[in-house]
Short mmCIF file of C-alpha atoms and ligand atoms in Angstrom, two decimals:
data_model
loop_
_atom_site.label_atom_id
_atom_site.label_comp_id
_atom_site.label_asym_id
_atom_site.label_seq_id
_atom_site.Cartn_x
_atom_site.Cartn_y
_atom_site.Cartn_z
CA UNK A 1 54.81 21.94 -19.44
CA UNK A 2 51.79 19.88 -18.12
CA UNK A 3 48.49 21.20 -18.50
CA UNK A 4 44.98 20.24 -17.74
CA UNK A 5 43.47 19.63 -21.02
CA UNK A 6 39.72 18.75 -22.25
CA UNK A 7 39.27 15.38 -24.18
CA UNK A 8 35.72 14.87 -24.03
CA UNK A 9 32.81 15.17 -21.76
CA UNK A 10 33.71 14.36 -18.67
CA UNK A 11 37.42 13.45 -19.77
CA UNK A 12 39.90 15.92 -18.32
CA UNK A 13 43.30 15.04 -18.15
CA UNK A 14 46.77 16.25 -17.03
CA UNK A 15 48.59 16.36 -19.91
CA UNK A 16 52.74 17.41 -21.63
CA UNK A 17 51.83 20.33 -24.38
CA UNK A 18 54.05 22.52 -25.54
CA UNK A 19 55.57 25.53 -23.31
CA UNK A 20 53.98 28.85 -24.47
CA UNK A 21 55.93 31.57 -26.61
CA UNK A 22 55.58 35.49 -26.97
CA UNK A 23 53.40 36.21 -30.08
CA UNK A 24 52.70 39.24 -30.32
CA UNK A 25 54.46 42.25 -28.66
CA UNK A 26 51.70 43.17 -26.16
CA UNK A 27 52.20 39.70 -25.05
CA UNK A 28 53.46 38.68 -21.21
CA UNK A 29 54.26 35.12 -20.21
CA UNK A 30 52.85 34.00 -16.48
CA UNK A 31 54.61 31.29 -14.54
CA UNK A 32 51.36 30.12 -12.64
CA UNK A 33 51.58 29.65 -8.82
CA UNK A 34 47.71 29.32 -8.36
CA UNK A 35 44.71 28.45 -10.56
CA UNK A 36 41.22 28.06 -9.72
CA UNK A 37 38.15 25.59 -10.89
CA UNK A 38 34.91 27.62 -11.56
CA UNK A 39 31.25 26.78 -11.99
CA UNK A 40 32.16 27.83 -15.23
CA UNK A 41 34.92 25.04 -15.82
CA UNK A 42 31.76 23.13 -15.08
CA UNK A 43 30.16 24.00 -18.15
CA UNK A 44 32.63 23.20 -20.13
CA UNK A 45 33.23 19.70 -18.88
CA UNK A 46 29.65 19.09 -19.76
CA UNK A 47 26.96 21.23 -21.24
CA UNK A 48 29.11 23.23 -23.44
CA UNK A 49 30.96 20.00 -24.73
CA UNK A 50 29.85 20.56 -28.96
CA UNK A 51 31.94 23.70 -28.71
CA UNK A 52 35.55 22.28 -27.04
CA UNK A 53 38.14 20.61 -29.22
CA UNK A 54 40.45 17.90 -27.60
CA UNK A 55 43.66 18.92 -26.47
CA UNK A 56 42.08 22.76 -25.17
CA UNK A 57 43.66 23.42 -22.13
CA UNK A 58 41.27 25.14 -19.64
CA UNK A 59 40.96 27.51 -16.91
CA UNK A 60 41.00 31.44 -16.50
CA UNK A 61 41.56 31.99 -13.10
CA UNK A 62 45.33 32.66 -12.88
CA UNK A 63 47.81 34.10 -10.12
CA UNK A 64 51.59 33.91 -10.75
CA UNK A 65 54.81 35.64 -11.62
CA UNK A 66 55.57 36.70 -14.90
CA UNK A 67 58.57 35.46 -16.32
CA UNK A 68 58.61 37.35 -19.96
CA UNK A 69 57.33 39.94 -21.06
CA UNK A 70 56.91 41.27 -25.01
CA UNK A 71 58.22 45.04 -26.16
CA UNK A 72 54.58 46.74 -25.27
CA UNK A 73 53.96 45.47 -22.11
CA UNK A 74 55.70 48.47 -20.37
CA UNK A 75 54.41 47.84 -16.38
CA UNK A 76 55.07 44.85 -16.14
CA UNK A 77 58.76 43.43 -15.27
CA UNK A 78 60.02 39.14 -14.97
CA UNK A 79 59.50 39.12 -11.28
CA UNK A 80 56.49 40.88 -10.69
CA UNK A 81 53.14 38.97 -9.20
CA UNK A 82 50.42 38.94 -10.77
CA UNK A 83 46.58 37.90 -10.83
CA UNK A 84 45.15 37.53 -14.18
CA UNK A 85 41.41 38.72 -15.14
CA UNK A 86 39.35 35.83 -17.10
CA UNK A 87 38.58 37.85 -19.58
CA UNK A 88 41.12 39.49 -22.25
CA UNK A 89 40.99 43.15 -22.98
CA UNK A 90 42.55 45.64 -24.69
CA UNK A 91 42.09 48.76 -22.22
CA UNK A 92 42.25 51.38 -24.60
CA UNK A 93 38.64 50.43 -27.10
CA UNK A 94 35.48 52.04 -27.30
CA UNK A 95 34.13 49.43 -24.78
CA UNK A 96 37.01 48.80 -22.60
CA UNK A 97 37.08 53.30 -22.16
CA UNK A 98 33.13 52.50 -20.91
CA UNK A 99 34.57 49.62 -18.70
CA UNK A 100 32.42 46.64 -20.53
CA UNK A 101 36.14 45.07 -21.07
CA UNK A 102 34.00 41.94 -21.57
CA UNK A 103 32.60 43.60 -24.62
CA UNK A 104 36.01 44.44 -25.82
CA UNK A 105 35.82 45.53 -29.57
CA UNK A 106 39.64 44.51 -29.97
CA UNK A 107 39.66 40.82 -29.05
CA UNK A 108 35.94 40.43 -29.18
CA UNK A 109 35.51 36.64 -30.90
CA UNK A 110 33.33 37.72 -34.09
CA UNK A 111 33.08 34.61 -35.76
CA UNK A 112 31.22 33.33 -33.37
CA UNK A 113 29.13 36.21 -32.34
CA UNK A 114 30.61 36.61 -28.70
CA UNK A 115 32.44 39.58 -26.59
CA UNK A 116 35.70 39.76 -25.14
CA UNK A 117 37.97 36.23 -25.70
CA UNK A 118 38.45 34.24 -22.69
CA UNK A 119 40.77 32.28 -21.25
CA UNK A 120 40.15 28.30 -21.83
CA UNK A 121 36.39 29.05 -22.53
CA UNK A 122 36.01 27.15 -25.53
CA UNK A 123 35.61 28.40 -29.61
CA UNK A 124 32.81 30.14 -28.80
CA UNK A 125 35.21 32.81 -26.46
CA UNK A 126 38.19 32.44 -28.84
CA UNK A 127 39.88 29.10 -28.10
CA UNK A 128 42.48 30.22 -26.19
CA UNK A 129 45.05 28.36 -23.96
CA UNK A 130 43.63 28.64 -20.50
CA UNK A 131 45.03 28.78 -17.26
CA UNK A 132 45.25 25.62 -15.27
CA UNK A 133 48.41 25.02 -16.80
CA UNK A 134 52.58 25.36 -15.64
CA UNK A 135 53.10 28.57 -18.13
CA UNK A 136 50.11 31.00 -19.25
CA UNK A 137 50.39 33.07 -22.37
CA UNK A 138 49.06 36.70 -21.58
CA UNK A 139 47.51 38.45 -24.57
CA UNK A 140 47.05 41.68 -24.02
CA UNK A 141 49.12 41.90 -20.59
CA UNK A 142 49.34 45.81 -21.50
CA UNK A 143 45.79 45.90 -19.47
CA UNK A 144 44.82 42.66 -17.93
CA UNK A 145 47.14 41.70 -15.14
CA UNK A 146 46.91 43.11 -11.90
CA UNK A 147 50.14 43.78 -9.69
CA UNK A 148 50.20 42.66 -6.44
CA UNK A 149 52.07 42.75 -3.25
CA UNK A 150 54.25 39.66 -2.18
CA UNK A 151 53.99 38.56 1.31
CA UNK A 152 50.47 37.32 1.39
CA UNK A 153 49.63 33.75 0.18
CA UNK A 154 48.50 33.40 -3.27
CA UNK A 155 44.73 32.85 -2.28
CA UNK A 156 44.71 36.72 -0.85
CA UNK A 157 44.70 38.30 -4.64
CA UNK A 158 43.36 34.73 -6.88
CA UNK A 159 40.29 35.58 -6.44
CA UNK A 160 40.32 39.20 -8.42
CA UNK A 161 40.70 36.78 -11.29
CA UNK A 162 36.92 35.94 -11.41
CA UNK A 163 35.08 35.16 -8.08
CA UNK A 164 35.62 38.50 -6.62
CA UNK A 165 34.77 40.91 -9.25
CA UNK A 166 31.86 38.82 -10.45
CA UNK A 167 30.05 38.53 -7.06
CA UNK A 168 30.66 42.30 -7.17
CA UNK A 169 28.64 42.98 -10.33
CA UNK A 170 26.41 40.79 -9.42
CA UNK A 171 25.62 42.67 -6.06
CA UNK A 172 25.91 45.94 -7.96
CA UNK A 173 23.82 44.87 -10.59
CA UNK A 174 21.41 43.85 -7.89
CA UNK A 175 21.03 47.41 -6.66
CA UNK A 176 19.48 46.81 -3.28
CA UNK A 177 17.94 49.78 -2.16
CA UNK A 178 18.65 51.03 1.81
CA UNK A 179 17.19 48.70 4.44
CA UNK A 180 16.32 46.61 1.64
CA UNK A 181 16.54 42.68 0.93
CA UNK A 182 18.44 40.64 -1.37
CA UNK A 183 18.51 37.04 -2.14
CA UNK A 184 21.25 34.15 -3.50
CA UNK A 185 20.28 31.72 -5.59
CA UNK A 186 23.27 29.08 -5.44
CA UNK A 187 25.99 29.32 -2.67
CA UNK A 188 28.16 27.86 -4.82
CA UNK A 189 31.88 30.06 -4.91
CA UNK A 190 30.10 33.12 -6.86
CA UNK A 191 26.92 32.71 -4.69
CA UNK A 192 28.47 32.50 -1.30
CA UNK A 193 30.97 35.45 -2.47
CA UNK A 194 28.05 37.56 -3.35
CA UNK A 195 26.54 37.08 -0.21
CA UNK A 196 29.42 38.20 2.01
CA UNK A 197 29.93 41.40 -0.43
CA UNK A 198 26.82 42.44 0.07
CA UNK A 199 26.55 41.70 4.34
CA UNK A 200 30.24 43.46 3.72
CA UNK A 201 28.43 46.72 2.20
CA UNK A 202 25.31 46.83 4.67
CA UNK A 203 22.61 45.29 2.86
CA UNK A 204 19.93 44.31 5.74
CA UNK A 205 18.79 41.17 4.86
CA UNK A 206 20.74 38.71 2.71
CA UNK A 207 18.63 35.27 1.89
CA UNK A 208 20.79 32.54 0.29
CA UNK A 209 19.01 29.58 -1.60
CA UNK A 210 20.93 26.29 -2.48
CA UNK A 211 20.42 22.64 -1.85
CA UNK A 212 23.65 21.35 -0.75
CA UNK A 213 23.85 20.85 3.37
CA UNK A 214 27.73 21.97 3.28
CA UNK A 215 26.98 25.44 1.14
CA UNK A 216 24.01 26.04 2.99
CA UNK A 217 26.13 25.68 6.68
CA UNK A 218 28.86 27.71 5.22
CA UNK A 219 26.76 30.99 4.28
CA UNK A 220 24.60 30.48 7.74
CA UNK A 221 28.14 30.85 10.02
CA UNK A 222 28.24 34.10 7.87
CA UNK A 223 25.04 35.40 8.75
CA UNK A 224 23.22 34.80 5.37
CA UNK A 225 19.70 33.49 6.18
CA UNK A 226 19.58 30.22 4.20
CA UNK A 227 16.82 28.70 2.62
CA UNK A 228 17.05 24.76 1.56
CA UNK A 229 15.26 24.13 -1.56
CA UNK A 230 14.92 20.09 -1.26
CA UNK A 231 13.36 20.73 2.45
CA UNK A 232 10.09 22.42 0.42
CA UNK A 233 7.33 19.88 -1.70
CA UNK A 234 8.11 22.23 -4.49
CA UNK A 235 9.30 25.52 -5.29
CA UNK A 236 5.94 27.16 -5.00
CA UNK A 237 6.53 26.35 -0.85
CA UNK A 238 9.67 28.28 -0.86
CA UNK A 239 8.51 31.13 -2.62
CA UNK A 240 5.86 31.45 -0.39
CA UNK A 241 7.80 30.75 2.76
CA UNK A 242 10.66 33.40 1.27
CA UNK A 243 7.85 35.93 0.88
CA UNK A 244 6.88 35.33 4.72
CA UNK A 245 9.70 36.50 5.20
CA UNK A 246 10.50 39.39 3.41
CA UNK A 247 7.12 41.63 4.64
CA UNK A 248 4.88 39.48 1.87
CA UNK A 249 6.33 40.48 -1.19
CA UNK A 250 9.28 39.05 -1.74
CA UNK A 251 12.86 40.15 -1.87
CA UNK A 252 13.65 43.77 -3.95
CA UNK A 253 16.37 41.87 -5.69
CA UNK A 254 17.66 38.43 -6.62
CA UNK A 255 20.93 37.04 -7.42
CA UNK A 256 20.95 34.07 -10.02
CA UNK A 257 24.27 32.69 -8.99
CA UNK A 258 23.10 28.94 -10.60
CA UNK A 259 23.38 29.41 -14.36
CA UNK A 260 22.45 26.60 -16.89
CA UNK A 261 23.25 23.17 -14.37
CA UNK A 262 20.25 24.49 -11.95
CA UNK A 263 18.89 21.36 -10.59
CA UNK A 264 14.91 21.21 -11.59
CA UNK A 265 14.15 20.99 -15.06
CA UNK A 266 14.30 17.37 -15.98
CA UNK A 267 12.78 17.95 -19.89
CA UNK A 268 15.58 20.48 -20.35
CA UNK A 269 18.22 17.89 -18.90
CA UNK A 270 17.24 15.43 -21.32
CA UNK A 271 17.91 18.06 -24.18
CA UNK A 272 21.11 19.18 -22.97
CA UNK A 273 22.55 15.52 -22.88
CA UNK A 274 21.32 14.63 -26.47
CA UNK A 275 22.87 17.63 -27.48
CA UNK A 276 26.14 16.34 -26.26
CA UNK A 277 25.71 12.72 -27.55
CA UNK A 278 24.59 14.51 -30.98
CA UNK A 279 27.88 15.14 -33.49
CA UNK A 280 29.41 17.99 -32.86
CA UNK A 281 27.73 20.15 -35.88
CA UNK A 282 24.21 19.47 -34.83
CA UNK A 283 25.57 19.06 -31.18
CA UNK A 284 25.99 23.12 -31.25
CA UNK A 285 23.59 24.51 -33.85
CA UNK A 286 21.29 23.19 -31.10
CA UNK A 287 22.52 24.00 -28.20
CA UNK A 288 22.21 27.68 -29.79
CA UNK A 289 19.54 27.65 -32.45
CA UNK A 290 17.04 25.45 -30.16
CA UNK A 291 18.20 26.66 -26.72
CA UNK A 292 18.86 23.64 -24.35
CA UNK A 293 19.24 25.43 -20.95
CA UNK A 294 17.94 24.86 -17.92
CA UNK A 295 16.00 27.69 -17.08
CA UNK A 296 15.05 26.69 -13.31
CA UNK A 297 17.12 28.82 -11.02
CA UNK A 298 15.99 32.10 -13.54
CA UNK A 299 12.15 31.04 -12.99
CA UNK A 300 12.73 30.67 -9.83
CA UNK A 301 14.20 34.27 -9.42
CA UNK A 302 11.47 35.67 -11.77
CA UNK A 303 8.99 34.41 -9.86
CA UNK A 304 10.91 35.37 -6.32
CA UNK A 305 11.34 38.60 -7.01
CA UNK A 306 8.71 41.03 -5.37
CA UNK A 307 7.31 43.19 -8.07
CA UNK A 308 9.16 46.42 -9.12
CA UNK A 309 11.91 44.90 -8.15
CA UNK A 310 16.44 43.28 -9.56
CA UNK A 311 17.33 40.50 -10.94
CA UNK A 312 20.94 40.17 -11.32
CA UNK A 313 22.56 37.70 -13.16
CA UNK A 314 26.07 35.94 -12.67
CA UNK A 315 25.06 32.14 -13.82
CA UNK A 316 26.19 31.76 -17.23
CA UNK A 317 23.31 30.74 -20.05
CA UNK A 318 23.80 29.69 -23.17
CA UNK A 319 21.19 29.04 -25.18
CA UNK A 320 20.05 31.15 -27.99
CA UNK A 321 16.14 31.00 -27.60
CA UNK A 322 15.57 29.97 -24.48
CA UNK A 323 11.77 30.61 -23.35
CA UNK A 324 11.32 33.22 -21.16
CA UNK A 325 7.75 34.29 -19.28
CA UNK A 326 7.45 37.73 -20.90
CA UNK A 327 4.27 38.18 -19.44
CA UNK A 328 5.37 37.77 -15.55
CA UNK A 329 8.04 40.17 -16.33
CA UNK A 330 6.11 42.76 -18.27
CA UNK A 331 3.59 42.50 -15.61
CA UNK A 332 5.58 42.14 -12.05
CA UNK A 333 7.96 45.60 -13.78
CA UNK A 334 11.21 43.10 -13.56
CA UNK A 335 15.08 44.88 -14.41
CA UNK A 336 17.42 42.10 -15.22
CA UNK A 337 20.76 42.86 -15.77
CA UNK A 338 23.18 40.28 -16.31
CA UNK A 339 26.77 39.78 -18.21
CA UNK A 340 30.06 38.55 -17.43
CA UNK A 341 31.68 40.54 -14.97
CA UNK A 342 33.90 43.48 -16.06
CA UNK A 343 37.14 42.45 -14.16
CA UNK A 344 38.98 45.50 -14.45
CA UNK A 345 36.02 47.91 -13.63
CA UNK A 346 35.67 46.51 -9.64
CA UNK A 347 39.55 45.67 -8.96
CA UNK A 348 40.15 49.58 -7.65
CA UNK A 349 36.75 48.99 -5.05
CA UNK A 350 37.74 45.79 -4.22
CA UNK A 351 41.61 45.56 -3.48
CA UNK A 352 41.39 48.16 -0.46
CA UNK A 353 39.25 44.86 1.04
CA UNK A 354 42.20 42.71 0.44
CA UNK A 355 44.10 43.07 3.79
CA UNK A 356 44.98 41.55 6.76
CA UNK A 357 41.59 41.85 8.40
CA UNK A 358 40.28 40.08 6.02
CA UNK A 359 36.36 41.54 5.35
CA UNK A 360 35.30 39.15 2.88
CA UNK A 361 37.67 35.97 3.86
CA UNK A 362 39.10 35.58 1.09
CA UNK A 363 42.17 33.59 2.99
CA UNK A 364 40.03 30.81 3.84
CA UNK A 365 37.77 30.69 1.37
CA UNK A 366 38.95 27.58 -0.23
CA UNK A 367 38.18 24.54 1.05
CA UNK A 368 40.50 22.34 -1.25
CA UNK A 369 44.30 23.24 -2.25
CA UNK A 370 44.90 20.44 -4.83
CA UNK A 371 47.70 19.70 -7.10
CA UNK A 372 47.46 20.47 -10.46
CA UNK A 373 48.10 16.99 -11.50
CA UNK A 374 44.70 15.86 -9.70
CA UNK A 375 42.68 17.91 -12.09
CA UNK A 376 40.73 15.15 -13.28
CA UNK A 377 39.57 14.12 -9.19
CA UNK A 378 39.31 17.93 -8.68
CA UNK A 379 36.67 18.42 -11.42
CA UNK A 380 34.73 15.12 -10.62
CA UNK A 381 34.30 16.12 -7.07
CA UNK A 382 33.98 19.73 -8.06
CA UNK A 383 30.82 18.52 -10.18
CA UNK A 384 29.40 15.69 -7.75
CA UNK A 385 29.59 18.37 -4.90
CA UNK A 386 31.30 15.58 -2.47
CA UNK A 387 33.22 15.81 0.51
CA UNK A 388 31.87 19.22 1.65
CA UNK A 389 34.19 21.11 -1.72
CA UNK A 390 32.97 24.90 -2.61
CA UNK A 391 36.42 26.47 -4.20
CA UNK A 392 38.96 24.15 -5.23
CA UNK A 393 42.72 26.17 -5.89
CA UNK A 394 45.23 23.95 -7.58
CA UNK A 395 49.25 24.32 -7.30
CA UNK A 396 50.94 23.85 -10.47
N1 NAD B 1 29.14 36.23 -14.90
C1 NAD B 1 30.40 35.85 -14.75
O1 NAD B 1 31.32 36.55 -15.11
C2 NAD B 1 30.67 34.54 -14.09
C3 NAD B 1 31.91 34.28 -13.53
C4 NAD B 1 32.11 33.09 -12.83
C5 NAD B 1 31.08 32.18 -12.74
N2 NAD B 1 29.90 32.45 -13.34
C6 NAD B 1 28.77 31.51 -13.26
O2 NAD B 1 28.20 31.57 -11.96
C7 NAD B 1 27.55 30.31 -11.68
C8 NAD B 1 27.99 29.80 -10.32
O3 NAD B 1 29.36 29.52 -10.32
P1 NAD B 1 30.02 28.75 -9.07
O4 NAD B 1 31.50 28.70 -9.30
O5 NAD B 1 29.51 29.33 -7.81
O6 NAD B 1 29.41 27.27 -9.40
P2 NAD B 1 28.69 26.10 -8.63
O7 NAD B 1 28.23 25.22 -9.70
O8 NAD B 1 29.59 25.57 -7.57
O9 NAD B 1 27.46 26.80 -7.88
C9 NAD B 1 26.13 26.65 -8.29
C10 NAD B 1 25.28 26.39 -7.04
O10 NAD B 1 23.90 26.45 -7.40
C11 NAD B 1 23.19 25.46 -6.67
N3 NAD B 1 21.91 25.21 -7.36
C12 NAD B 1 21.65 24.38 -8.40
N4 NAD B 1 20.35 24.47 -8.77
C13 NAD B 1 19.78 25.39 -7.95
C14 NAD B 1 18.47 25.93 -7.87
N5 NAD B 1 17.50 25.55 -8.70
N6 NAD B 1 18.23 26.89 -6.90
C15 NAD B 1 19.24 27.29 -6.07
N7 NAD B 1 20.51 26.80 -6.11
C16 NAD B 1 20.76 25.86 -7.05
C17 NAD B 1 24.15 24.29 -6.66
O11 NAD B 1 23.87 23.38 -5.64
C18 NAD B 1 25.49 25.00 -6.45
O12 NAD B 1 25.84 25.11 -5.09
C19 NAD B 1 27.92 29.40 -12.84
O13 NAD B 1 26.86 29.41 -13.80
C20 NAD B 1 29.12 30.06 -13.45
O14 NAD B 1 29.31 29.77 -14.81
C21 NAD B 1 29.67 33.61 -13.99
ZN1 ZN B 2 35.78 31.38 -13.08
ZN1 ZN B 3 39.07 46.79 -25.49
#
């Protein structure tokens, strides 16, 4: 089958692997109709480069049919549709009965100190063989895949995979109380997402921060109030113009919907590329011993934050000892809650919202449908932000 595989930063490629087998009896195999690229894909392709191997095939954001299924996989049939969580779970564990599947204690990734495996996210989530690929080996398929109806097009349900239920958590996590205010940091696919969720469940105001003229015109049509970073001299003008407008205190929760590529801290920047020119050894004991992230966008939503109040993270950090300003957070009384989202936890309060009317617009959400064989332009855009792209979906 051809697969999009990882050879080296930057270095994506479509390439002929092997077609994947049942290997265990709880297994299911998926042929793939959809597939998504994620901010987290992003990652991957750079910043988390010390932990790939050549040849991983990546991606987690499956929809398809399954084609065959293993002996303990009773719900499932060859026929049925459907969408794949990026995260695999058991269901049945001590975590997965608290619905932290991410902290799954049956296919959490030990070795390496991590939670639940993950599709195509790397050693450090389990290597496994992710999902922008023909064929999709299911571990676990006793839990993780979600039937779905037929009729509607693929991009209807794709998005329960990963965009949907994260932007969920993330507004959840955000706990916004009534008449309250919430902002977005990044309007990227998670960022823009969270935004309509939470205009979808009443939240008054909904601020959305990003830099990019297309992301910031595509939240504004939605009726997020947008903020552009690069119009302000620096970022202590748009926390102070943000305040203005949020009765001089600043918003009751904030969203970090950026993760490790925020734009902003050039000292960090220079780390994270030696750590990926490094060999691979040091390249990781660095990236998680010395802590190489880019800690903008979280500063920024520390400081943003009015006191008392959320932060909420969905951006994905990495580093192990990262520096964090213990003193504005003792002293402003910040929560932060954070994680990768529990799929399986939000798909029952989500689906109802996946209909014909169309709340959250999930239909048109995309704004690329690419083949899967123009992975390589898909990621390169994807990660230069050109030609206006938020959600790319690619057709196997
Ligand atoms: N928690 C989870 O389970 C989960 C799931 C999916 C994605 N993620 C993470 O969510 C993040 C966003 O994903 P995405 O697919 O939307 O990616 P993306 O890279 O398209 O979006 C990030 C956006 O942040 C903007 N940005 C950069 N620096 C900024 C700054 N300093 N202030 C404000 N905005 C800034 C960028 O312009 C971009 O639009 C990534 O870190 C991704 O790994 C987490
Ligand atoms: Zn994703
Ligand atoms: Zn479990």
């Amino acid at each position: 089958m051809r697969a999009v595989t990882w050879h080296g930063k930057r270095d994506v490629r479509v390439d002929e692997v092997p077609d994947p087998r049942i290997e265990q009896p709880t297994d299911a195999i998926l042929r793939v109709t959809s597939t998504g690229l994620c901010g987290s894909d992003l990652h991957l392709y750079e910043v988390l480069a010390p932990f790939m191997n050549p040849g991983d095939i990546l991606g987690h954001e499956p929809i398809g049919i399954v084609e065959e299924v293993g002996p303990e996989v009773p719900h499932l049939r060859p026929g049925d549709r459907v969408v794949v969580p990026f995260q695999i779970a058991c269901g049945h564990c001590w975590m997965c009965e608290r619905g932290l599947p991410t902290q799954c204690e049956t296919t959490q990734v030990s070795e390496e100190g991590s939670g639940a495996a993950l599709f195509g996210y790397s050693r450090l989530y389990g290597s496994v063989p992710g999902a922008q690929a023909e064929y999709l080996r299911v571990p676990q398929a006793q839990y993780g895949p979600i039937k779905v109806p037929e009729g509607p097009s693929d991009d209807r349900f794709l998005y329960l995979s990963d965009v949907l239920p994260t932007a969920w958590q993330a507004v959840r996590y955000a706990d916004v109380p009534p008449g309250g205010s919430l902002a977005v940091l990044g309007l990227g696919p998670i960022g823009e997402m969270s935004c309509r969720i939470a205009l979808h469940q009443g939240v008054e105001r909904v601020i959305g921060i990003d830099l990019v003229p297309e992301r910031l015109g595509r939240a504004r049509l939605r009726g997020v109030e947008v903020f552009d970073l690069s119009a302000y001299d620096g970022q202590d003008d748009l926390i102070a113009a943000v305040r203005e407008a949020t009765g001089g205190r600043g918003p009751d929760a904030v969203v970090d919907a950026v993760g490790t590529e925020a734009h902003g801290s050039p000292v960090a920047k220079a780390q994270q590329q030696a750590a990926t020119l490094l060999p691979r050894a040091w390249a990781a004991k660095l990236h998680q011993k010395v802590g190489t992230d880019r800690l903008a966008a979280l500063y920024l939503a520390i400081d943003l934050v009015r006191r008392g109040g959320t932060i909420s993270l969905s951006g994905v950090y990495g580093g192990a000892a990262d520096p964090l300003p213990m003193l504005t957070l003792f002293d402003k009384q910040i929560q932060l809650r954070m994680g990768q989202a529990n799929v399986r936890r939000w798909v029952d309060d989500i689906l109802p919202l996946l209909t014909d009317e169309d709340p959250l617009g999930v239909d048109t959400f995309a704004t690329h449908h690419l083949p899967l064989s123009d992975a390589p332009h898909a990621y390169r855009m994807f990660q230069r932000k050109e030609d206006g792209v938020s959600k790319i979906v690619m057709r196997p």
